[in-house]
């Protein structure tokens, strides 16, 4: 399987190179040259498989340049760190299926992808005799999952910048209590934007980027999307086993990574009826799907902070398919976005979007209300991101459809919002117990590019 860019200006590369490249060098995103399809007979076989074996079947179709035994080992190791034997179990509450994606080490769905990506990086760096310094900015979830994915790994250092005092206390501790020698937390005296601007400047300094072999772990890496395709199959099978049909996945969406994985599963032939894209007040994607209006607004802070995003980086991957795999049309669309802050679509394109997706935006008040009412009815605690998806599912799945809601974080991770909604602080799962008392290591730094650079130079030596 070879990989191409949505912008059409790189020559095709293999899976291993695609993982190492991250963002395509022409500024686009990498995609497989064609998406493999799975026959009904094959689906019937897959339906019987435990998670790890299913993951191997799915991933091996795309990662054809990694020997099967190696790939199996990488997958097994990645999911050994999960607390639940099913990895991503499906539960049923009040007639709604909930796909629990939060049983990994940092309690958010990002572990599913970042545990695998960490192991892939280690494997590829060893094979190539290379080192890598991962640099990233985080407002919370991605940083802790990325750190957990590469802690203690050979030939990798990780530098994660977070805004000092502006993540939730738990999120900060999930990062700074990791004491492995290759993990470097930087608390920046500034905002998330300051952190992100510093990281962008580091990557734009091509000499620095080259010299220190900077690598990224953001959700544009194809391996992250690929790892997430697996649980759409797994959940669809569990719901079908229980008699569900016309399955609709409701996906709380920020960067469009998670829901794009569902779209890939659908294109592979998994009979998903529809994908329901749930947003908070940052609803550009909802406006796009319902009104064809893709114009960038201001980011609003909400109780579901991991979805507080306006420009969703993975959306470009979907546009590539919407534009019939025409990279010139993708380039034009992003030129228009850069100039006018919006992209225009034809009526035919919008009609197609609405066959595949529907969407709802859920405000903060309704998010907190659904957390409270769901708990009263079922005793089940929803985290605020999951709650956005559950509310959207309750509002817009048809009578003949079976909704499956992706639970993207454990409620204890966003305990403040859950307590505000229900009066109950969610109990800590084992992964968090005693975290307040653990020792931490973190460098506090001004929002100053030169200082961050000097720090990386010193530690990377
Ligand atoms: C990252 C994240 C999301 C958004 O996922 P995308 O792939 O960016 O759309 C939703 N919920 C939680 C808890 C997250 O951490």
CSV table of C-alpha atoms and ligand atoms in Angstrom, one decimal:
chain,number,residue,atom,x,y,z
A,1,UNK,CA,0.0,0.0,0.0
A,2,UNK,CA,1.4,3.4,-1.0
A,3,UNK,CA,0.5,6.8,0.3
A,4,UNK,CA,-0.2,10.0,-1.5
A,5,UNK,CA,-0.8,13.6,-0.5
A,6,UNK,CA,-4.2,15.4,-0.6
A,7,UNK,CA,-2.4,18.2,-2.4
A,8,UNK,CA,-1.0,15.8,-5.0
A,9,UNK,CA,2.6,17.0,-5.0
A,10,UNK,CA,4.7,14.2,-3.5
A,11,UNK,CA,5.6,10.9,-5.1
A,12,UNK,CA,3.9,7.9,-3.5
A,13,UNK,CA,5.6,6.5,-0.4
A,14,UNK,CA,5.2,3.4,1.8
A,15,UNK,CA,3.5,3.1,5.1
A,16,UNK,CA,6.7,3.3,7.2
A,17,UNK,CA,7.7,6.5,5.4
A,18,UNK,CA,4.2,7.9,5.8
A,19,UNK,CA,4.4,7.4,9.6
A,20,UNK,CA,7.7,9.1,9.8
A,21,UNK,CA,6.7,12.0,7.5
A,22,UNK,CA,3.6,13.0,9.5
A,23,UNK,CA,2.5,16.0,7.5
A,24,UNK,CA,3.1,15.6,3.8
A,25,UNK,CA,6.0,17.7,2.6
A,26,UNK,CA,3.8,19.6,0.1
A,27,UNK,CA,1.7,20.8,3.0
A,28,UNK,CA,-1.1,18.3,2.5
A,29,UNK,CA,-2.1,15.2,4.5
A,30,UNK,CA,-1.2,11.6,3.6
A,31,UNK,CA,-3.8,9.1,2.5
A,32,UNK,CA,-3.6,5.6,1.1
A,33,UNK,CA,-3.6,5.4,-2.7
A,34,UNK,CA,-6.8,3.5,-2.5
A,35,UNK,CA,-8.9,2.4,0.5
A,36,UNK,CA,-9.1,-1.4,0.6
A,37,UNK,CA,-12.6,-3.0,0.8
A,38,UNK,CA,-13.7,-5.9,2.9
A,39,UNK,CA,-16.1,-8.5,1.6
A,40,UNK,CA,-19.2,-9.7,3.5
A,41,UNK,CA,-17.6,-13.1,4.0
A,42,UNK,CA,-14.5,-11.4,5.5
A,43,UNK,CA,-16.7,-9.2,7.7
A,44,UNK,CA,-18.3,-12.4,9.1
A,45,UNK,CA,-14.9,-13.8,10.0
A,46,UNK,CA,-13.8,-10.5,11.6
A,47,UNK,CA,-17.0,-10.4,13.7
A,48,UNK,CA,-15.6,-13.3,15.7
A,49,UNK,CA,-12.2,-11.8,16.5
A,50,UNK,CA,-11.0,-10.3,19.8
A,51,UNK,CA,-9.8,-6.7,19.6
A,52,UNK,CA,-6.1,-7.3,19.1
A,53,UNK,CA,-6.6,-9.8,16.2
A,54,UNK,CA,-9.2,-7.5,14.6
A,55,UNK,CA,-6.7,-4.7,14.9
A,56,UNK,CA,-4.1,-6.8,13.1
A,57,UNK,CA,-6.5,-7.6,10.3
A,58,UNK,CA,-7.4,-4.0,9.7
A,59,UNK,CA,-4.0,-2.4,10.2
A,60,UNK,CA,-2.1,-5.0,8.1
A,61,UNK,CA,-4.2,-4.0,5.0
A,62,UNK,CA,-2.6,-0.6,5.2
A,63,UNK,CA,0.8,-1.3,6.7
A,64,UNK,CA,2.0,-3.7,4.1
A,65,UNK,CA,5.7,-3.0,4.5
A,66,UNK,CA,5.9,-4.2,8.1
A,67,UNK,CA,6.3,-8.0,8.5
A,68,UNK,CA,3.2,-9.7,10.0
A,69,UNK,CA,5.0,-11.0,13.2
A,70,UNK,CA,6.5,-7.6,13.9
A,71,UNK,CA,3.1,-5.8,13.4
A,72,UNK,CA,1.4,-8.4,15.7
A,73,UNK,CA,3.9,-7.7,18.4
A,74,UNK,CA,3.6,-4.0,18.1
A,75,UNK,CA,-0.2,-4.2,18.3
A,76,UNK,CA,-0.2,-6.6,21.3
A,77,UNK,CA,2.2,-4.4,23.2
A,78,UNK,CA,0.2,-1.3,22.5
A,79,UNK,CA,-3.0,-2.7,23.9
A,80,UNK,CA,-1.4,-4.5,26.9
A,81,UNK,CA,-1.5,-1.1,28.6
A,82,UNK,CA,-5.3,-1.0,28.6
A,83,UNK,CA,-7.2,-1.7,31.8
A,84,UNK,CA,-10.2,-3.5,30.1
A,85,UNK,CA,-9.7,-6.9,28.5
A,86,UNK,CA,-11.9,-5.9,25.6
A,87,UNK,CA,-9.8,-2.7,25.0
A,88,UNK,CA,-12.8,-0.7,23.8
A,89,UNK,CA,-15.9,-2.3,25.3
A,90,UNK,CA,-19.5,-1.4,24.3
A,91,UNK,CA,-22.1,-0.9,27.1
A,92,UNK,CA,-25.8,-0.2,26.8
A,93,UNK,CA,-27.6,2.5,28.8
A,94,UNK,CA,-31.1,3.7,28.3
A,95,UNK,CA,-31.3,2.2,24.8
A,96,UNK,CA,-28.1,3.8,23.7
A,97,UNK,CA,-24.9,2.0,23.0
A,98,UNK,CA,-21.8,3.6,24.4
A,99,UNK,CA,-18.4,2.7,23.0
A,100,UNK,CA,-16.0,3.2,25.9
A,101,UNK,CA,-12.7,4.4,24.5
A,102,UNK,CA,-11.2,5.6,27.8
A,103,UNK,CA,-9.6,2.4,29.3
A,104,UNK,CA,-6.1,3.4,28.2
A,105,UNK,CA,-3.4,4.8,30.5
A,106,UNK,CA,-4.4,8.5,30.3
A,107,UNK,CA,-8.2,7.9,30.2
A,108,UNK,CA,-9.0,9.4,26.8
A,109,UNK,CA,-9.5,7.8,23.4
A,110,UNK,CA,-6.2,9.3,22.2
A,111,UNK,CA,-4.4,6.4,23.9
A,112,UNK,CA,-5.8,4.0,21.3
A,113,UNK,CA,-3.8,5.7,18.6
A,114,UNK,CA,-0.8,7.1,20.6
A,115,UNK,CA,0.1,3.8,22.3
A,116,UNK,CA,0.5,2.3,18.8
A,117,UNK,CA,2.2,5.4,17.4
A,118,UNK,CA,4.8,5.3,20.2
A,119,UNK,CA,5.6,1.7,19.5
A,120,UNK,CA,5.8,2.3,15.8
A,121,UNK,CA,8.2,5.2,16.2
A,122,UNK,CA,10.5,3.1,18.4
A,123,UNK,CA,10.4,0.2,15.9
A,124,UNK,CA,11.1,2.4,12.9
A,125,UNK,CA,13.8,4.5,14.5
A,126,UNK,CA,15.6,1.3,15.7
A,127,UNK,CA,15.4,-0.1,12.2
A,128,UNK,CA,16.8,3.1,10.6
A,129,UNK,CA,19.4,3.8,13.3
A,130,UNK,CA,17.8,7.2,13.9
A,131,UNK,CA,16.8,9.4,16.8
A,132,UNK,CA,13.8,11.7,17.1
A,133,UNK,CA,12.9,14.6,19.3
A,134,UNK,CA,9.1,14.9,19.4
A,135,UNK,CA,7.9,18.5,20.1
A,136,UNK,CA,4.3,19.4,20.7
A,137,UNK,CA,1.9,21.9,22.3
A,138,UNK,CA,-1.1,20.7,24.3
A,139,UNK,CA,-4.1,22.1,26.1
A,140,UNK,CA,-4.5,18.8,27.9
A,141,UNK,CA,-5.4,15.4,26.4
A,142,UNK,CA,-3.0,15.0,23.5
A,143,UNK,CA,0.1,15.9,25.6
A,144,UNK,CA,-0.5,13.3,28.3
A,145,UNK,CA,-1.4,10.6,25.8
A,146,UNK,CA,1.6,11.4,23.7
A,147,UNK,CA,3.9,11.3,26.7
A,148,UNK,CA,2.5,8.0,27.8
A,149,UNK,CA,2.9,6.6,24.3
A,150,UNK,CA,6.7,7.2,24.2
A,151,UNK,CA,7.9,7.3,27.8
A,152,UNK,CA,11.0,5.2,28.3
A,153,UNK,CA,11.3,4.4,24.6
A,154,UNK,CA,14.7,4.1,22.9
A,155,UNK,CA,15.9,6.9,20.6
A,156,UNK,CA,13.0,9.2,21.4
A,157,UNK,CA,12.8,12.4,23.5
A,158,UNK,CA,9.6,14.1,23.9
A,159,UNK,CA,9.1,17.8,24.7
A,160,UNK,CA,5.6,18.9,25.5
A,161,UNK,CA,4.7,22.6,26.1
A,162,UNK,CA,1.5,23.3,28.1
A,163,UNK,CA,0.2,26.7,29.3
A,164,UNK,CA,1.2,26.9,33.0
A,165,UNK,CA,-1.9,26.8,35.3
A,166,UNK,CA,-4.3,26.7,32.3
A,167,UNK,CA,-4.9,23.0,31.9
A,168,UNK,CA,-7.0,21.1,34.4
A,169,UNK,CA,-4.9,20.1,37.5
A,170,UNK,CA,-5.3,16.5,36.6
A,171,UNK,CA,-4.2,16.9,33.1
A,172,UNK,CA,-1.1,18.8,34.2
A,173,UNK,CA,-0.3,16.0,36.7
A,174,UNK,CA,-0.8,13.3,34.2
A,175,UNK,CA,2.0,14.9,32.3
A,176,UNK,CA,4.4,16.1,35.0
A,177,UNK,CA,4.3,13.0,37.1
A,178,UNK,CA,5.9,11.0,34.3
A,179,UNK,CA,9.6,11.0,35.4
A,180,UNK,CA,11.2,8.9,32.6
A,181,UNK,CA,14.5,10.5,31.4
A,182,UNK,CA,13.2,11.0,27.9
A,183,UNK,CA,10.2,13.0,28.9
A,184,UNK,CA,10.5,16.8,29.2
A,185,UNK,CA,7.5,18.9,30.3
A,186,UNK,CA,7.7,22.6,29.7
A,187,UNK,CA,5.1,24.8,31.5
A,188,UNK,CA,5.0,28.0,29.6
A,189,UNK,CA,4.0,31.3,31.3
A,190,UNK,CA,1.4,32.1,28.7
A,191,UNK,CA,-1.6,30.7,26.8
A,192,UNK,CA,-2.1,27.6,24.7
A,193,UNK,CA,-1.6,29.8,21.6
A,194,UNK,CA,1.8,31.0,22.9
A,195,UNK,CA,2.8,27.3,23.2
A,196,UNK,CA,1.5,26.5,19.8
A,197,UNK,CA,3.3,29.5,18.2
A,198,UNK,CA,6.6,28.5,19.8
A,199,UNK,CA,6.2,24.9,18.4
A,200,UNK,CA,5.3,26.2,15.0
A,201,UNK,CA,8.4,28.5,15.0
A,202,UNK,CA,10.6,25.5,16.0
A,203,UNK,CA,9.3,23.5,13.0
A,204,UNK,CA,9.6,26.5,10.7
A,205,UNK,CA,13.3,26.8,11.6
A,206,UNK,CA,14.4,24.2,9.1
A,207,UNK,CA,18.0,24.1,10.2
A,208,UNK,CA,16.9,23.4,13.8
A,209,UNK,CA,14.3,20.9,12.7
A,210,UNK,CA,16.8,19.0,10.7
A,211,UNK,CA,19.6,19.1,13.3
A,212,UNK,CA,17.4,17.8,16.1
A,213,UNK,CA,15.2,15.5,13.9
A,214,UNK,CA,12.0,17.1,15.2
A,215,UNK,CA,9.0,14.9,15.0
A,216,UNK,CA,5.3,15.6,15.6
A,217,UNK,CA,2.5,13.5,17.2
A,218,UNK,CA,-0.5,15.6,16.3
A,219,UNK,CA,-3.6,13.9,14.8
A,220,UNK,CA,-2.5,14.4,11.2
A,221,UNK,CA,-0.3,11.3,11.5
A,222,UNK,CA,-2.0,8.6,9.3
A,223,UNK,CA,-1.1,5.9,11.9
A,224,UNK,CA,-3.3,7.7,14.4
A,225,UNK,CA,-6.3,7.6,12.1
A,226,UNK,CA,-5.7,4.0,11.2
A,227,UNK,CA,-5.6,2.8,14.8
A,228,UNK,CA,-9.0,4.4,15.3
A,229,UNK,CA,-10.6,2.7,12.3
A,230,UNK,CA,-10.4,-0.6,14.3
A,231,UNK,CA,-12.9,0.3,17.0
A,232,UNK,CA,-15.6,1.2,14.5
A,233,UNK,CA,-15.5,-2.4,13.3
A,234,UNK,CA,-15.3,-3.7,16.8
A,235,UNK,CA,-18.3,-1.7,18.1
A,236,UNK,CA,-20.4,-2.3,15.0
A,237,UNK,CA,-19.9,-6.1,15.5
A,238,UNK,CA,-20.9,-5.9,19.2
A,239,UNK,CA,-24.0,-3.9,18.4
A,240,UNK,CA,-24.9,-6.2,15.5
A,241,UNK,CA,-24.3,-9.2,17.8
A,242,UNK,CA,-26.9,-7.7,20.2
A,243,UNK,CA,-29.4,-7.3,17.3
A,244,UNK,CA,-28.8,-3.6,16.4
A,245,UNK,CA,-29.2,-2.5,12.8
A,246,UNK,CA,-29.0,0.7,10.8
A,247,UNK,CA,-26.1,1.7,13.1
A,248,UNK,CA,-25.3,5.4,13.4
A,249,UNK,CA,-22.1,6.5,15.2
A,250,UNK,CA,-22.2,9.7,17.2
A,251,UNK,CA,-18.8,11.3,17.4
A,252,UNK,CA,-17.8,14.2,19.6
A,253,UNK,CA,-15.6,16.1,17.2
A,254,UNK,CA,-12.7,18.6,17.3
A,255,UNK,CA,-10.0,18.0,14.8
A,256,UNK,CA,-12.1,15.6,12.7
A,257,UNK,CA,-9.6,12.7,13.3
A,258,UNK,CA,-11.9,10.4,15.2
A,259,UNK,CA,-14.9,10.8,12.8
A,260,UNK,CA,-12.6,10.5,9.8
A,261,UNK,CA,-11.6,7.1,11.0
A,262,UNK,CA,-15.3,6.2,11.0
A,263,UNK,CA,-15.5,7.4,7.4
A,264,UNK,CA,-12.6,5.2,6.4
A,265,UNK,CA,-14.3,2.2,8.1
A,266,UNK,CA,-17.5,3.0,6.1
A,267,UNK,CA,-15.6,3.3,2.8
A,268,UNK,CA,-13.9,-0.1,3.6
A,269,UNK,CA,-17.4,-1.6,3.5
A,270,UNK,CA,-18.6,-1.6,7.1
A,271,UNK,CA,-22.3,-1.0,6.8
A,272,UNK,CA,-22.5,2.2,8.9
A,273,UNK,CA,-25.8,3.9,8.2
A,274,UNK,CA,-24.5,7.4,8.9
A,275,UNK,CA,-21.9,9.4,10.9
A,276,UNK,CA,-23.3,11.9,13.3
A,277,UNK,CA,-20.8,14.7,13.9
A,278,UNK,CA,-21.4,16.3,17.3
A,279,UNK,CA,-19.9,19.7,18.2
A,280,UNK,CA,-20.0,22.1,21.1
A,281,UNK,CA,-20.3,25.9,20.5
A,282,UNK,CA,-17.3,25.7,18.2
A,283,UNK,CA,-19.6,24.5,15.5
A,284,UNK,CA,-18.0,25.3,12.1
A,285,UNK,CA,-18.4,21.7,11.0
A,286,UNK,CA,-22.1,21.6,12.0
A,287,UNK,CA,-22.7,24.8,10.0
A,288,UNK,CA,-20.9,23.2,7.1
A,289,UNK,CA,-23.0,20.0,7.2
A,290,UNK,CA,-26.3,21.6,7.8
A,291,UNK,CA,-26.0,24.9,5.8
A,292,UNK,CA,-22.9,24.5,3.6
A,293,UNK,CA,-21.3,27.3,5.5
A,294,UNK,CA,-17.6,26.6,6.1
A,295,UNK,CA,-16.4,30.0,7.5
A,296,UNK,CA,-13.9,30.2,10.4
A,297,UNK,CA,-15.1,31.9,13.6
A,298,UNK,CA,-13.5,32.7,17.0
A,299,UNK,CA,-12.6,29.8,19.3
A,300,UNK,CA,-15.0,29.7,22.3
A,301,UNK,CA,-14.0,28.1,25.6
A,302,UNK,CA,-16.4,25.3,26.8
A,303,UNK,CA,-16.7,22.5,29.3
A,304,UNK,CA,-15.5,20.1,26.5
A,305,UNK,CA,-12.1,21.8,25.9
A,306,UNK,CA,-10.7,19.0,23.7
A,307,UNK,CA,-13.3,20.1,21.1
A,308,UNK,CA,-12.6,23.8,21.3
A,309,UNK,CA,-11.3,24.0,17.7
A,310,UNK,CA,-12.3,26.0,14.7
A,311,UNK,CA,-10.0,24.7,11.9
A,312,UNK,CA,-10.1,20.9,12.0
A,313,UNK,CA,-6.9,19.6,10.5
A,314,UNK,CA,-8.2,16.2,9.4
A,315,UNK,CA,-11.1,17.8,7.5
A,316,UNK,CA,-8.7,18.1,4.5
A,317,UNK,CA,-8.7,14.3,4.2
A,318,UNK,CA,-12.4,14.2,3.9
A,319,UNK,CA,-12.4,17.0,1.3
A,320,UNK,CA,-10.1,15.0,-0.8
A,321,UNK,CA,-12.8,12.3,-1.2
A,322,UNK,CA,-15.6,14.8,-1.5
A,323,UNK,CA,-13.7,16.4,-4.4
A,324,UNK,CA,-13.4,13.0,-6.1
A,325,UNK,CA,-9.8,12.7,-5.2
A,326,UNK,CA,-8.8,15.8,-7.2
A,327,UNK,CA,-5.8,17.4,-5.5
A,328,UNK,CA,-6.1,20.6,-7.6
A,329,UNK,CA,-9.6,21.2,-6.2
A,330,UNK,CA,-8.1,20.6,-2.6
A,331,UNK,CA,-5.4,23.1,-3.3
A,332,UNK,CA,-7.9,25.7,-4.6
A,333,UNK,CA,-10.1,25.2,-1.6
A,334,UNK,CA,-7.3,25.8,0.9
A,335,UNK,CA,-6.1,28.8,-1.1
A,336,UNK,CA,-9.6,30.2,-0.7
A,337,UNK,CA,-9.7,29.4,3.0
A,338,UNK,CA,-6.3,31.2,3.5
A,339,UNK,CA,-7.5,34.3,1.6
A,340,UNK,CA,-11.2,34.6,2.4
A,341,UNK,CA,-11.5,32.5,5.6
A,342,UNK,CA,-14.1,30.3,4.0
A,343,UNK,CA,-14.6,27.5,1.4
A,344,UNK,CA,-17.5,27.4,-1.0
A,345,UNK,CA,-19.1,24.1,-2.1
A,346,UNK,CA,-21.4,23.1,-5.0
A,347,UNK,CA,-24.9,21.9,-4.3
A,348,UNK,CA,-23.9,18.4,-5.5
A,349,UNK,CA,-21.1,18.3,-3.1
A,350,UNK,CA,-23.3,19.3,-0.2
A,351,UNK,CA,-25.9,16.8,-1.1
A,352,UNK,CA,-23.2,14.1,-0.8
A,353,UNK,CA,-22.0,15.4,2.5
A,354,UNK,CA,-25.5,15.0,3.9
A,355,UNK,CA,-25.8,11.4,2.7
A,356,UNK,CA,-22.8,10.5,4.8
A,357,UNK,CA,-23.1,12.8,7.8
A,358,UNK,CA,-25.5,14.6,9.9
A,359,UNK,CA,-24.6,17.0,12.6
A,360,UNK,CA,-25.7,18.8,15.8
A,361,UNK,CA,-24.1,21.5,17.9
A,362,UNK,CA,-24.8,21.2,21.6
A,363,UNK,CA,-24.3,24.1,23.9
A,364,UNK,CA,-22.8,24.1,27.4
A,365,UNK,CA,-26.1,24.3,29.2
A,366,UNK,CA,-27.5,21.3,27.3
A,367,UNK,CA,-24.3,19.4,27.8
A,368,UNK,CA,-24.4,19.8,31.6
A,369,UNK,CA,-28.2,19.0,31.6
A,370,UNK,CA,-27.7,15.7,29.7
A,371,UNK,CA,-24.9,14.7,32.1
A,372,UNK,CA,-27.4,15.2,35.0
A,373,UNK,CA,-30.4,13.6,33.4
A,374,UNK,CA,-28.5,10.6,32.1
A,375,UNK,CA,-27.1,9.9,35.5
A,376,UNK,CA,-30.5,10.2,37.1
A,377,UNK,CA,-32.0,7.7,34.6
A,378,UNK,CA,-29.1,5.2,34.4
A,379,UNK,CA,-26.5,5.9,37.1
A,380,UNK,CA,-23.9,6.3,34.3
A,381,UNK,CA,-21.6,9.3,34.4
A,382,UNK,CA,-20.8,10.9,31.0
A,383,UNK,CA,-17.8,13.1,30.6
A,384,UNK,CA,-18.7,16.4,28.9
A,385,UNK,CA,-17.3,15.4,25.5
A,386,UNK,CA,-19.2,12.2,25.4
A,387,UNK,CA,-22.3,14.1,26.7
A,388,UNK,CA,-22.2,16.3,23.6
A,389,UNK,CA,-22.4,13.1,21.4
A,390,UNK,CA,-25.1,11.5,23.5
A,391,UNK,CA,-27.3,14.7,23.3
A,392,UNK,CA,-26.8,14.9,19.6
A,393,UNK,CA,-27.8,11.2,19.2
A,394,UNK,CA,-30.9,11.6,21.3
A,395,UNK,CA,-32.0,14.6,19.1
A,396,UNK,CA,-31.3,13.2,15.7
A,397,UNK,CA,-31.4,9.4,15.3
A,398,UNK,CA,-34.4,8.1,13.5
A,399,UNK,CA,-36.8,5.4,14.8
A,400,UNK,CA,-35.2,2.6,12.8
A,401,UNK,CA,-31.6,3.6,13.6
A,402,UNK,CA,-29.4,2.3,16.4
A,403,UNK,CA,-27.2,5.0,17.9
A,404,UNK,CA,-23.7,4.2,19.1
A,405,UNK,CA,-22.0,7.1,21.0
A,406,UNK,CA,-18.2,7.3,21.3
A,407,UNK,CA,-17.2,7.9,24.9
A,408,UNK,CA,-14.0,9.8,24.3
A,409,UNK,CA,-12.9,10.5,27.9
A,410,UNK,CA,-13.4,9.0,31.4
A,411,UNK,CA,-15.6,11.3,33.5
A,412,UNK,CA,-13.0,11.6,36.2
A,413,UNK,CA,-10.7,13.4,33.7
A,414,UNK,CA,-13.2,16.3,33.6
A,415,UNK,CA,-14.5,15.9,37.1
A,416,UNK,CA,-15.2,19.6,37.7
A,417,UNK,CA,-17.7,19.8,34.9
A,418,UNK,CA,-19.3,16.5,35.9
A,419,UNK,CA,-19.6,17.7,39.5
A,420,UNK,CA,-21.1,20.9,38.4
A,421,UNK,CA,-23.7,19.0,36.5
A,422,UNK,CA,-24.5,16.3,39.0
A,423,UNK,CA,-23.2,17.4,42.4
A,424,UNK,CA,-21.1,14.3,42.4
A,425,UNK,CA,-17.3,14.2,41.9
A,426,UNK,CA,-16.6,11.1,39.7
A,427,UNK,CA,-14.5,8.6,41.6
A,428,UNK,CA,-10.9,8.2,40.4
A,429,UNK,CA,-10.1,5.1,38.5
A,430,UNK,CA,-6.8,3.2,39.4
A,431,UNK,CA,-4.9,5.2,36.8
A,432,UNK,CA,-5.4,8.4,38.8
A,433,UNK,CA,-5.4,7.2,42.3
A,434,UNK,CA,-2.8,9.0,44.4
A,435,UNK,CA,-1.7,11.2,41.5
A,436,UNK,CA,-1.8,14.3,43.8
A,437,UNK,CA,0.9,12.9,45.9
A,438,UNK,CA,3.3,11.7,43.2
A,439,UNK,CA,6.5,13.6,42.6
A,440,UNK,CA,6.6,15.8,39.5
A,441,UNK,CA,9.2,17.2,37.1
A,442,UNK,CA,8.6,20.2,34.9
A,443,UNK,CA,10.5,23.2,33.6
A,444,UNK,CA,8.7,26.5,34.1
A,445,UNK,CA,9.6,28.9,31.3
A,446,UNK,CA,8.7,32.3,29.8
A,447,UNK,CA,6.9,32.2,26.5
A,448,UNK,CA,10.2,32.8,24.7
A,449,UNK,CA,11.3,30.9,21.7
A,450,UNK,CA,15.1,31.2,22.4
A,451,UNK,CA,14.7,29.8,25.9
A,452,UNK,CA,12.7,26.8,24.7
A,453,UNK,CA,15.3,26.2,21.9
A,454,UNK,CA,18.1,26.3,24.4
A,455,UNK,CA,16.3,23.9,26.6
A,456,UNK,CA,15.8,21.4,23.8
A,457,UNK,CA,19.4,21.7,22.7
A,458,UNK,CA,20.6,20.9,26.2
A,459,UNK,CA,18.4,17.9,26.8
A,460,UNK,CA,18.6,16.5,23.3
A,461,UNK,CA,22.4,16.2,23.5
B,1,LIG,C1,-9.3,15.0,21.2
B,1,LIG,C2,-10.6,14.7,21.8
B,1,LIG,C3,-11.8,14.9,21.1
B,1,LIG,C4,-11.9,15.3,19.6
B,1,LIG,O1,-11.4,14.3,18.7
B,1,LIG,P1,-10.9,14.7,17.3
B,1,LIG,O2,-10.3,13.5,16.7
B,1,LIG,O3,-10.0,15.9,17.4
B,1,LIG,O4,-12.2,15.1,16.5
B,1,LIG,C5,-13.0,14.6,21.7
B,1,LIG,N1,-13.1,14.2,23.0
B,1,LIG,C6,-11.9,14.1,23.8
B,1,LIG,C7,-12.0,13.7,25.2
B,1,LIG,C8,-10.7,14.3,23.2
B,1,LIG,O5,-9.6,14.2,23.9
